[in-house]
């Protein structure tokens, strides 16, 4: 989708601070980080949210990439992996993304 910011980062049309990319998954640093490590992990194809993902293999690839990146980013004390879905969760970019957050303690429950 040419009007989707994350599709444009995946394709390289817009430069992102990439930390990982393969044939199905791209990960890049959030432009407005909420923690010392804040990486977004997205499918290379445009999927609006996890609610419409419906692809077990791609789901597994996204999660495996997130766990690997947590390791390479040195998040041995823990991390948070979250995908905001729809308006109540505050999803602002309608291209599925996991937030990988780490490098500081997080409160629970989230606001
Ligand atoms: P959401 O609110 O949908 O869960 O998360 C969207 C995230 O995308 C936000 O954390 C926001 O900072 C990030 N974001 C929005 N536009 C861009 C961009 O152009 N580049 C990068 N790297 N992150 C973006
Ligand atoms: Zn997209």
Short mmCIF file of N, CA, C and O and ligand atoms in Angstrom, two decimals:
data_model
loop_
_atom_site.label_atom_id
_atom_site.label_comp_id
_atom_site.label_asym_id
_atom_site.label_seq_id
_atom_site.Cartn_x
_atom_site.Cartn_y
_atom_site.Cartn_z
N UNK A 1 0.85 -1.20 0.00
CA UNK A 1 0.00 0.00 0.00
C UNK A 1 0.87 1.24 0.00
O UNK A 1 1.64 1.46 0.94
N UNK A 2 0.77 2.06 -1.01
CA UNK A 2 1.69 3.18 -1.14
C UNK A 2 1.43 4.28 -0.12
O UNK A 2 2.31 5.08 0.17
N UNK A 3 0.20 4.35 0.42
CA UNK A 3 -0.07 5.40 1.41
C UNK A 3 0.15 4.92 2.83
O UNK A 3 -0.18 5.64 3.78
N UNK A 4 0.74 3.73 3.00
CA UNK A 4 1.01 3.20 4.34
C UNK A 4 2.47 3.44 4.68
O UNK A 4 3.38 2.99 3.98
N UNK A 5 2.69 4.14 5.79
CA UNK A 5 4.06 4.51 6.18
C UNK A 5 4.93 3.27 6.42
O UNK A 5 6.11 3.24 6.04
N UNK A 6 4.36 2.22 7.02
CA UNK A 6 5.17 1.04 7.30
C UNK A 6 5.46 0.25 6.02
O UNK A 6 6.57 -0.29 5.87
N UNK A 7 4.52 0.19 5.08
CA UNK A 7 4.81 -0.43 3.78
C UNK A 7 5.96 0.31 3.09
O UNK A 7 6.83 -0.32 2.47
N UNK A 8 5.99 1.61 3.23
CA UNK A 8 7.04 2.40 2.58
C UNK A 8 8.39 2.21 3.26
O UNK A 8 9.43 2.25 2.60
N UNK A 9 8.39 1.95 4.56
CA UNK A 9 9.64 1.64 5.26
C UNK A 9 10.11 0.24 4.84
O UNK A 9 11.30 0.02 4.55
N UNK A 10 9.17 -0.72 4.77
CA UNK A 10 9.52 -2.09 4.35
C UNK A 10 10.16 -2.07 2.96
O UNK A 10 11.18 -2.73 2.72
N UNK A 11 9.59 -1.32 2.04
CA UNK A 11 10.08 -1.31 0.66
C UNK A 11 11.36 -0.50 0.50
O UNK A 11 12.04 -0.60 -0.53
N UNK A 12 11.69 0.31 1.50
CA UNK A 12 12.89 1.14 1.42
C UNK A 12 12.61 2.51 0.81
O UNK A 12 13.52 3.33 0.70
N UNK A 13 11.35 2.75 0.43
CA UNK A 13 10.99 4.05 -0.14
C UNK A 13 11.23 5.16 0.88
O UNK A 13 11.68 6.25 0.54
N UNK A 14 10.93 4.85 2.16
CA UNK A 14 11.27 5.76 3.27
C UNK A 14 12.32 5.05 4.10
O UNK A 14 12.18 3.86 4.41
N UNK A 15 13.36 5.79 4.46
CA UNK A 15 14.44 5.17 5.21
C UNK A 15 14.02 4.94 6.66
O UNK A 15 13.59 5.87 7.34
N UNK A 16 14.13 3.70 7.11
CA UNK A 16 13.88 3.38 8.51
C UNK A 16 15.19 2.94 9.15
O UNK A 16 16.14 2.57 8.44
N UNK A 17 15.23 2.99 10.46
CA UNK A 17 16.42 2.52 11.19
C UNK A 17 16.24 1.01 11.41
O UNK A 17 15.79 0.56 12.46
N UNK A 18 16.56 0.24 10.36
CA UNK A 18 16.27 -1.20 10.36
C UNK A 18 17.21 -1.96 11.30
O UNK A 18 18.41 -1.69 11.33
N UNK A 19 16.63 -2.88 12.05
CA UNK A 19 17.46 -3.77 12.87
C UNK A 19 17.40 -5.20 12.34
O UNK A 19 18.25 -6.03 12.69
N UNK A 20 16.42 -5.52 11.48
CA UNK A 20 16.31 -6.87 10.95
C UNK A 20 15.38 -6.84 9.74
O UNK A 20 14.41 -6.08 9.72
N UNK A 21 15.72 -7.65 8.72
CA UNK A 21 14.79 -7.81 7.60
C UNK A 21 15.03 -9.16 6.94
O UNK A 21 16.17 -9.56 6.73
N UNK A 22 13.94 -9.88 6.63
CA UNK A 22 14.03 -11.07 5.80
C UNK A 22 12.88 -11.03 4.80
O UNK A 22 12.24 -9.97 4.63
N UNK A 23 12.57 -12.15 4.16
CA UNK A 23 11.57 -12.12 3.09
C UNK A 23 10.15 -11.88 3.59
O UNK A 23 9.27 -11.49 2.82
N UNK A 24 9.92 -12.05 4.91
CA UNK A 24 8.55 -11.87 5.39
C UNK A 24 8.41 -10.87 6.54
O UNK A 24 7.29 -10.45 6.84
N UNK A 25 9.50 -10.50 7.17
CA UNK A 25 9.45 -9.67 8.38
C UNK A 25 10.48 -8.53 8.28
O UNK A 25 11.59 -8.73 7.79
N UNK A 26 10.07 -7.34 8.76
CA UNK A 26 11.00 -6.21 8.89
C UNK A 26 10.88 -5.64 10.30
O UNK A 26 9.77 -5.57 10.85
N UNK A 27 12.01 -5.26 10.87
CA UNK A 27 12.01 -4.63 12.20
C UNK A 27 12.84 -3.35 12.14
O UNK A 27 13.91 -3.33 11.53
N UNK A 28 12.31 -2.32 12.75
CA UNK A 28 12.99 -1.01 12.73
C UNK A 28 12.69 -0.27 14.02
O UNK A 28 11.69 -0.55 14.70
N UNK A 29 13.55 0.68 14.36
CA UNK A 29 13.38 1.42 15.62
C UNK A 29 12.22 2.42 15.51
O UNK A 29 12.06 3.07 14.47
N UNK A 30 11.46 2.50 16.60
CA UNK A 30 10.34 3.45 16.64
C UNK A 30 10.89 4.88 16.61
O UNK A 30 11.87 5.20 17.28
N UNK A 31 10.23 5.73 15.83
CA UNK A 31 10.69 7.11 15.69
C UNK A 31 10.49 7.90 16.99
O UNK A 31 11.15 8.93 17.21
N UNK A 32 9.61 7.42 17.85
CA UNK A 32 9.30 8.10 19.11
C UNK A 32 9.41 7.10 20.25
O UNK A 32 8.40 6.66 20.83
N UNK A 33 10.65 6.70 20.60
CA UNK A 33 10.84 5.56 21.52
C UNK A 33 10.30 5.82 22.91
O UNK A 33 10.48 6.90 23.48
N UNK A 34 9.65 4.80 23.46
CA UNK A 34 9.07 4.87 24.81
C UNK A 34 9.92 4.12 25.83
O UNK A 34 9.52 3.98 26.99
N UNK A 35 11.07 3.66 25.41
CA UNK A 35 11.98 2.91 26.29
C UNK A 35 13.35 2.93 25.60
O UNK A 35 13.44 3.24 24.40
N UNK A 36 14.42 2.61 26.34
CA UNK A 36 15.75 2.60 25.71
C UNK A 36 15.80 1.74 24.45
O UNK A 36 16.50 2.09 23.49
N UNK A 37 15.10 0.61 24.47
CA UNK A 37 14.94 -0.19 23.24
C UNK A 37 13.45 -0.16 22.88
O UNK A 37 12.59 -0.50 23.69
N UNK A 38 13.14 0.29 21.68
CA UNK A 38 11.76 0.30 21.19
C UNK A 38 11.81 0.00 19.69
O UNK A 38 12.10 0.88 18.87
N UNK A 39 11.55 -1.26 19.38
CA UNK A 39 11.63 -1.74 18.00
C UNK A 39 10.24 -2.17 17.56
O UNK A 39 9.48 -2.77 18.34
N UNK A 40 9.90 -1.87 16.32
CA UNK A 40 8.63 -2.31 15.73
C UNK A 40 8.92 -3.47 14.79
O UNK A 40 9.84 -3.39 13.96
N UNK A 41 8.15 -4.55 14.93
CA UNK A 41 8.33 -5.74 14.10
C UNK A 41 7.06 -5.89 13.27
O UNK A 41 5.96 -6.01 13.82
N UNK A 42 7.22 -5.86 11.95
CA UNK A 42 6.05 -5.82 11.07
C UNK A 42 6.15 -6.89 9.99
O UNK A 42 7.26 -7.26 9.57
N UNK A 43 4.99 -7.36 9.49
CA UNK A 43 5.03 -8.21 8.30
C UNK A 43 5.34 -7.35 7.07
O UNK A 43 4.95 -6.18 7.02
N UNK A 44 6.03 -7.94 6.09
CA UNK A 44 6.36 -7.18 4.88
C UNK A 44 5.12 -6.91 4.02
O UNK A 44 5.11 -5.95 3.25
N UNK A 45 4.09 -7.74 4.19
CA UNK A 45 2.84 -7.51 3.47
C UNK A 45 1.92 -6.65 4.33
O UNK A 45 2.00 -6.68 5.57
N UNK A 46 1.05 -5.90 3.68
CA UNK A 46 0.15 -5.01 4.43
C UNK A 46 -0.99 -5.80 5.04
O UNK A 46 -1.87 -6.31 4.32
N UNK A 47 -0.99 -5.91 6.36
CA UNK A 47 -2.06 -6.55 7.14
C UNK A 47 -2.43 -5.53 8.20
O UNK A 47 -1.54 -4.98 8.87
N UNK A 48 -3.71 -5.25 8.36
CA UNK A 48 -4.13 -4.12 9.19
C UNK A 48 -3.79 -4.32 10.67
O UNK A 48 -3.35 -3.37 11.34
N UNK A 49 -4.00 -5.52 11.18
CA UNK A 49 -3.76 -5.76 12.60
C UNK A 49 -3.72 -7.26 12.84
O UNK A 49 -4.01 -8.06 11.93
N UNK A 50 -3.43 -7.64 14.08
CA UNK A 50 -3.40 -9.08 14.40
C UNK A 50 -4.80 -9.69 14.26
O UNK A 50 -4.93 -10.90 14.02
N UNK A 51 -5.84 -8.85 14.32
CA UNK A 51 -7.21 -9.36 14.20
C UNK A 51 -7.48 -9.94 12.82
O UNK A 51 -8.36 -10.78 12.66
N UNK A 52 -6.72 -9.51 11.82
CA UNK A 52 -6.92 -10.03 10.45
C UNK A 52 -5.69 -10.77 9.93
O UNK A 52 -5.57 -11.01 8.73
N UNK A 53 -4.79 -11.14 10.84
CA UNK A 53 -3.55 -11.83 10.42
C UNK A 53 -3.87 -13.21 9.85
O UNK A 53 -3.59 -13.50 8.69
N UNK A 54 -4.43 -14.08 10.65
CA UNK A 54 -4.89 -15.38 10.16
C UNK A 54 -3.87 -16.19 9.41
O UNK A 54 -4.22 -16.92 8.48
N UNK A 55 -2.60 -16.08 9.75
CA UNK A 55 -1.55 -16.82 9.05
C UNK A 55 -0.59 -17.31 10.12
O UNK A 55 0.25 -16.56 10.63
N UNK A 56 -0.71 -18.58 10.46
CA UNK A 56 0.04 -19.13 11.59
C UNK A 56 1.55 -19.06 11.35
O UNK A 56 2.32 -18.74 12.26
N UNK A 57 1.98 -19.32 10.12
CA UNK A 57 3.42 -19.32 9.85
C UNK A 57 3.99 -17.90 9.97
O UNK A 57 5.04 -17.69 10.58
N UNK A 58 3.28 -16.94 9.41
CA UNK A 58 3.75 -15.55 9.50
C UNK A 58 3.73 -15.08 10.96
O UNK A 58 4.65 -14.39 11.42
N UNK A 59 2.71 -15.47 11.68
CA UNK A 59 2.62 -15.12 13.09
C UNK A 59 3.85 -15.65 13.85
O UNK A 59 4.47 -14.92 14.64
N UNK A 60 4.19 -16.88 13.57
CA UNK A 60 5.35 -17.50 14.22
C UNK A 60 6.64 -16.77 13.83
O UNK A 60 7.51 -16.53 14.67
N UNK A 61 6.75 -16.40 12.57
CA UNK A 61 7.96 -15.69 12.11
C UNK A 61 8.10 -14.34 12.80
O UNK A 61 9.21 -13.92 13.16
N UNK A 62 6.98 -13.64 12.97
CA UNK A 62 7.03 -12.33 13.63
C UNK A 62 7.48 -12.49 15.08
O UNK A 62 8.34 -11.74 15.57
N UNK A 63 6.91 -13.48 15.76
CA UNK A 63 7.27 -13.67 17.17
C UNK A 63 8.70 -14.16 17.32
O UNK A 63 9.43 -13.71 18.22
N UNK A 64 9.13 -15.04 16.45
CA UNK A 64 10.51 -15.54 16.51
C UNK A 64 11.49 -14.39 16.27
O UNK A 64 12.52 -14.30 16.95
N UNK A 65 11.16 -13.51 15.33
CA UNK A 65 12.03 -12.35 15.07
C UNK A 65 12.09 -11.47 16.31
O UNK A 65 13.17 -11.00 16.71
N UNK A 66 10.94 -11.26 16.96
CA UNK A 66 10.92 -10.40 18.15
C UNK A 66 11.81 -10.98 19.25
O UNK A 66 12.58 -10.24 19.89
N UNK A 67 11.73 -12.26 19.46
CA UNK A 67 12.53 -12.88 20.53
C UNK A 67 14.03 -12.81 20.18
O UNK A 67 14.87 -12.52 21.04
N UNK A 68 14.35 -13.04 18.92
CA UNK A 68 15.76 -12.93 18.50
C UNK A 68 16.27 -11.51 18.68
O UNK A 68 17.40 -11.29 19.14
N UNK A 69 15.46 -10.52 18.33
CA UNK A 69 15.89 -9.12 18.45
C UNK A 69 16.05 -8.77 19.93
O UNK A 69 16.99 -8.07 20.31
N UNK A 70 15.16 -9.28 20.78
CA UNK A 70 15.32 -9.04 22.22
C UNK A 70 16.69 -9.56 22.69
O UNK A 70 17.36 -8.91 23.50
N UNK A 71 17.09 -10.69 22.17
CA UNK A 71 18.41 -11.24 22.52
C UNK A 71 19.53 -10.35 22.01
O UNK A 71 20.43 -9.99 22.76
N UNK A 72 19.44 -9.98 20.73
CA UNK A 72 20.54 -9.20 20.15
C UNK A 72 20.60 -7.80 20.76
O UNK A 72 21.67 -7.19 20.80
N UNK A 73 19.46 -7.29 21.26
CA UNK A 73 19.45 -5.98 21.91
C UNK A 73 19.87 -6.07 23.37
O UNK A 73 19.91 -5.05 24.08
N UNK A 74 20.12 -7.28 23.84
CA UNK A 74 20.64 -7.47 25.19
C UNK A 74 19.60 -7.35 26.29
O UNK A 74 19.94 -6.98 27.42
N UNK A 75 18.33 -7.69 25.98
CA UNK A 75 17.26 -7.50 26.96
C UNK A 75 17.13 -8.72 27.89
O UNK A 75 16.04 -9.30 28.04
N UNK A 76 18.23 -9.06 28.54
CA UNK A 76 18.23 -10.27 29.37
C UNK A 76 17.44 -10.09 30.67
O UNK A 76 17.08 -11.07 31.32
N UNK A 77 17.13 -8.84 31.04
CA UNK A 77 16.31 -8.59 32.24
C UNK A 77 14.82 -8.65 31.93
O UNK A 77 13.99 -8.49 32.82
N UNK A 78 14.48 -8.80 30.67
CA UNK A 78 13.08 -8.88 30.28
C UNK A 78 12.70 -7.82 29.27
O UNK A 78 13.48 -6.91 28.96
N UNK A 79 11.52 -7.98 28.75
CA UNK A 79 11.02 -7.04 27.74
C UNK A 79 9.52 -7.15 27.68
O UNK A 79 8.91 -8.07 28.26
N UNK A 80 8.91 -6.20 27.00
CA UNK A 80 7.47 -6.25 26.76
C UNK A 80 7.22 -6.27 25.26
O UNK A 80 7.86 -5.53 24.50
N UNK A 81 6.29 -7.16 24.86
CA UNK A 81 5.93 -7.30 23.45
C UNK A 81 4.43 -7.06 23.37
O UNK A 81 3.66 -7.77 24.02
N UNK A 82 4.03 -6.04 22.61
CA UNK A 82 2.62 -5.66 22.60
C UNK A 82 2.20 -5.23 21.20
O UNK A 82 2.99 -4.63 20.47
N UNK A 83 0.99 -5.60 20.82
CA UNK A 83 0.46 -5.13 19.54
C UNK A 83 -0.89 -4.47 19.77
O UNK A 83 -1.88 -5.14 20.10
N UNK A 84 -0.91 -3.17 19.71
CA UNK A 84 -2.16 -2.44 19.89
C UNK A 84 -3.08 -2.73 18.71
O UNK A 84 -2.64 -2.69 17.55
N UNK A 85 -4.34 -3.03 19.02
CA UNK A 85 -5.27 -3.47 17.98
C UNK A 85 -6.57 -2.68 18.10
O UNK A 85 -7.31 -2.82 19.08
N UNK A 86 -6.78 -1.80 17.11
CA UNK A 86 -8.03 -1.05 17.06
C UNK A 86 -8.02 0.17 17.97
O UNK A 86 -7.06 0.43 18.71
N UNK A 87 -9.10 0.96 17.89
CA UNK A 87 -9.14 2.26 18.57
C UNK A 87 -9.04 2.19 20.10
O UNK A 87 -8.36 3.02 20.70
N UNK A 88 -9.67 1.22 20.74
CA UNK A 88 -9.60 1.16 22.20
C UNK A 88 -8.16 0.96 22.69
O UNK A 88 -7.79 1.41 23.77
N UNK A 89 -7.37 0.26 21.89
CA UNK A 89 -5.97 0.02 22.28
C UNK A 89 -5.04 1.12 21.81
O UNK A 89 -3.84 1.11 22.11
N UNK A 90 -5.58 2.08 21.06
CA UNK A 90 -4.77 3.20 20.61
C UNK A 90 -3.91 2.92 19.40
O UNK A 90 -2.89 3.59 19.19
N UNK A 91 -4.31 1.94 18.58
CA UNK A 91 -3.53 1.68 17.36
C UNK A 91 -3.59 2.89 16.46
O UNK A 91 -4.67 3.34 16.08
N UNK A 92 -2.42 3.43 16.10
CA UNK A 92 -2.39 4.64 15.28
C UNK A 92 -1.89 4.39 13.86
O UNK A 92 -2.11 5.24 12.99
N UNK A 93 -1.22 3.27 13.64
CA UNK A 93 -0.77 2.92 12.29
C UNK A 93 -1.44 1.60 11.91
O UNK A 93 -1.20 0.57 12.55
N UNK A 94 -2.28 1.60 10.87
CA UNK A 94 -3.07 0.41 10.53
C UNK A 94 -2.29 -0.60 9.68
O UNK A 94 -2.77 -1.05 8.64
N UNK A 95 -1.08 -0.90 10.11
CA UNK A 95 -0.26 -1.98 9.54
C UNK A 95 0.26 -2.73 10.75
O UNK A 95 0.96 -2.14 11.60
N UNK A 96 -0.10 -4.02 10.86
CA UNK A 96 0.26 -4.82 12.04
C UNK A 96 1.70 -4.59 12.48
O UNK A 96 2.63 -4.64 11.66
N UNK A 97 1.89 -4.31 13.75
CA UNK A 97 3.24 -4.17 14.29
C UNK A 97 3.25 -4.62 15.74
O UNK A 97 2.34 -4.31 16.51
N UNK A 98 4.29 -5.36 16.07
CA UNK A 98 4.58 -5.66 17.47
C UNK A 98 5.54 -4.60 17.97
O UNK A 98 6.54 -4.29 17.31
N UNK A 99 5.25 -4.04 19.14
CA UNK A 99 6.23 -3.18 19.82
C UNK A 99 7.09 -4.08 20.70
O UNK A 99 6.55 -4.80 21.57
N UNK A 100 8.38 -4.04 20.52
CA UNK A 100 9.33 -4.68 21.43
C UNK A 100 9.95 -3.57 22.27
O UNK A 100 10.63 -2.69 21.73
N UNK A 101 9.65 -3.61 23.57
CA UNK A 101 10.11 -2.55 24.48
C UNK A 101 10.99 -3.15 25.56
O UNK A 101 10.65 -4.20 26.13
N UNK A 102 12.08 -2.49 25.87
CA UNK A 102 12.93 -3.00 26.93
C UNK A 102 13.97 -1.98 27.36
O UNK A 102 14.07 -0.89 26.79
N UNK A 103 14.71 -2.37 28.38
CA UNK A 103 15.78 -1.51 28.87
C UNK A 103 15.37 -0.68 30.07
O UNK A 103 16.16 0.14 30.57
N UNK A 104 14.13 -0.86 30.54
CA UNK A 104 13.67 -0.22 31.78
C UNK A 104 12.50 -1.05 32.32
O UNK A 104 11.89 -1.83 31.57
N UNK A 105 12.17 -0.89 33.62
CA UNK A 105 11.00 -1.61 34.15
C UNK A 105 9.71 -0.96 33.64
O UNK A 105 9.66 0.25 33.42
N UNK A 106 8.67 -1.78 33.49
CA UNK A 106 7.36 -1.30 33.04
C UNK A 106 6.30 -1.56 34.11
O UNK A 106 6.36 -2.56 34.81
N UNK A 107 5.34 -0.65 34.19
CA UNK A 107 4.24 -0.84 35.13
C UNK A 107 3.18 -1.78 34.57
O UNK A 107 3.13 -2.06 33.37
N UNK A 108 2.34 -2.28 35.47
CA UNK A 108 1.19 -3.10 35.07
C UNK A 108 0.07 -2.84 36.05
O UNK A 108 0.35 -2.78 37.24
N UNK A 109 -1.17 -2.64 35.64
CA UNK A 109 -1.63 -2.71 34.24
C UNK A 109 -1.24 -1.50 33.44
O UNK A 109 -0.98 -0.43 34.02
N UNK A 110 -1.23 -1.62 32.11
CA UNK A 110 -0.93 -0.48 31.25
C UNK A 110 -2.08 0.53 31.34
O UNK A 110 -3.20 0.17 31.68
N UNK A 111 -1.80 1.75 31.00
CA UNK A 111 -2.82 2.81 31.12
C UNK A 111 -3.92 2.66 30.10
O UNK A 111 -3.82 1.92 29.16
P1 LIG B 1 0.56 2.24 17.55
O1 LIG B 1 0.13 3.52 18.16
O2 LIG B 1 -0.16 2.00 16.22
O3 LIG B 1 0.50 1.05 18.45
O4 LIG B 1 2.10 2.40 17.21
C1 LIG B 1 2.57 3.11 16.12
C2 LIG B 1 4.02 3.43 16.39
O5 LIG B 1 4.62 3.80 15.17
C3 LIG B 1 4.22 4.59 17.37
O6 LIG B 1 4.98 4.14 18.48
C4 LIG B 1 4.95 5.63 16.53
O7 LIG B 1 5.93 6.32 17.26
C5 LIG B 1 5.56 4.80 15.40
N1 LIG B 1 5.72 5.50 14.15
C6 LIG B 1 4.79 6.27 13.52
N2 LIG B 1 5.30 6.74 12.35
C7 LIG B 1 6.56 6.23 12.25
C8 LIG B 1 7.59 6.37 11.27
O8 LIG B 1 7.45 7.04 10.25
N3 LIG B 1 8.77 5.72 11.52
C9 LIG B 1 8.95 4.97 12.64
N4 LIG B 1 10.15 4.37 12.78
N5 LIG B 1 8.01 4.82 13.58
C10 LIG B 1 6.82 5.45 13.39
ZN1 LIG B 2 1.23 -1.23 5.20
#
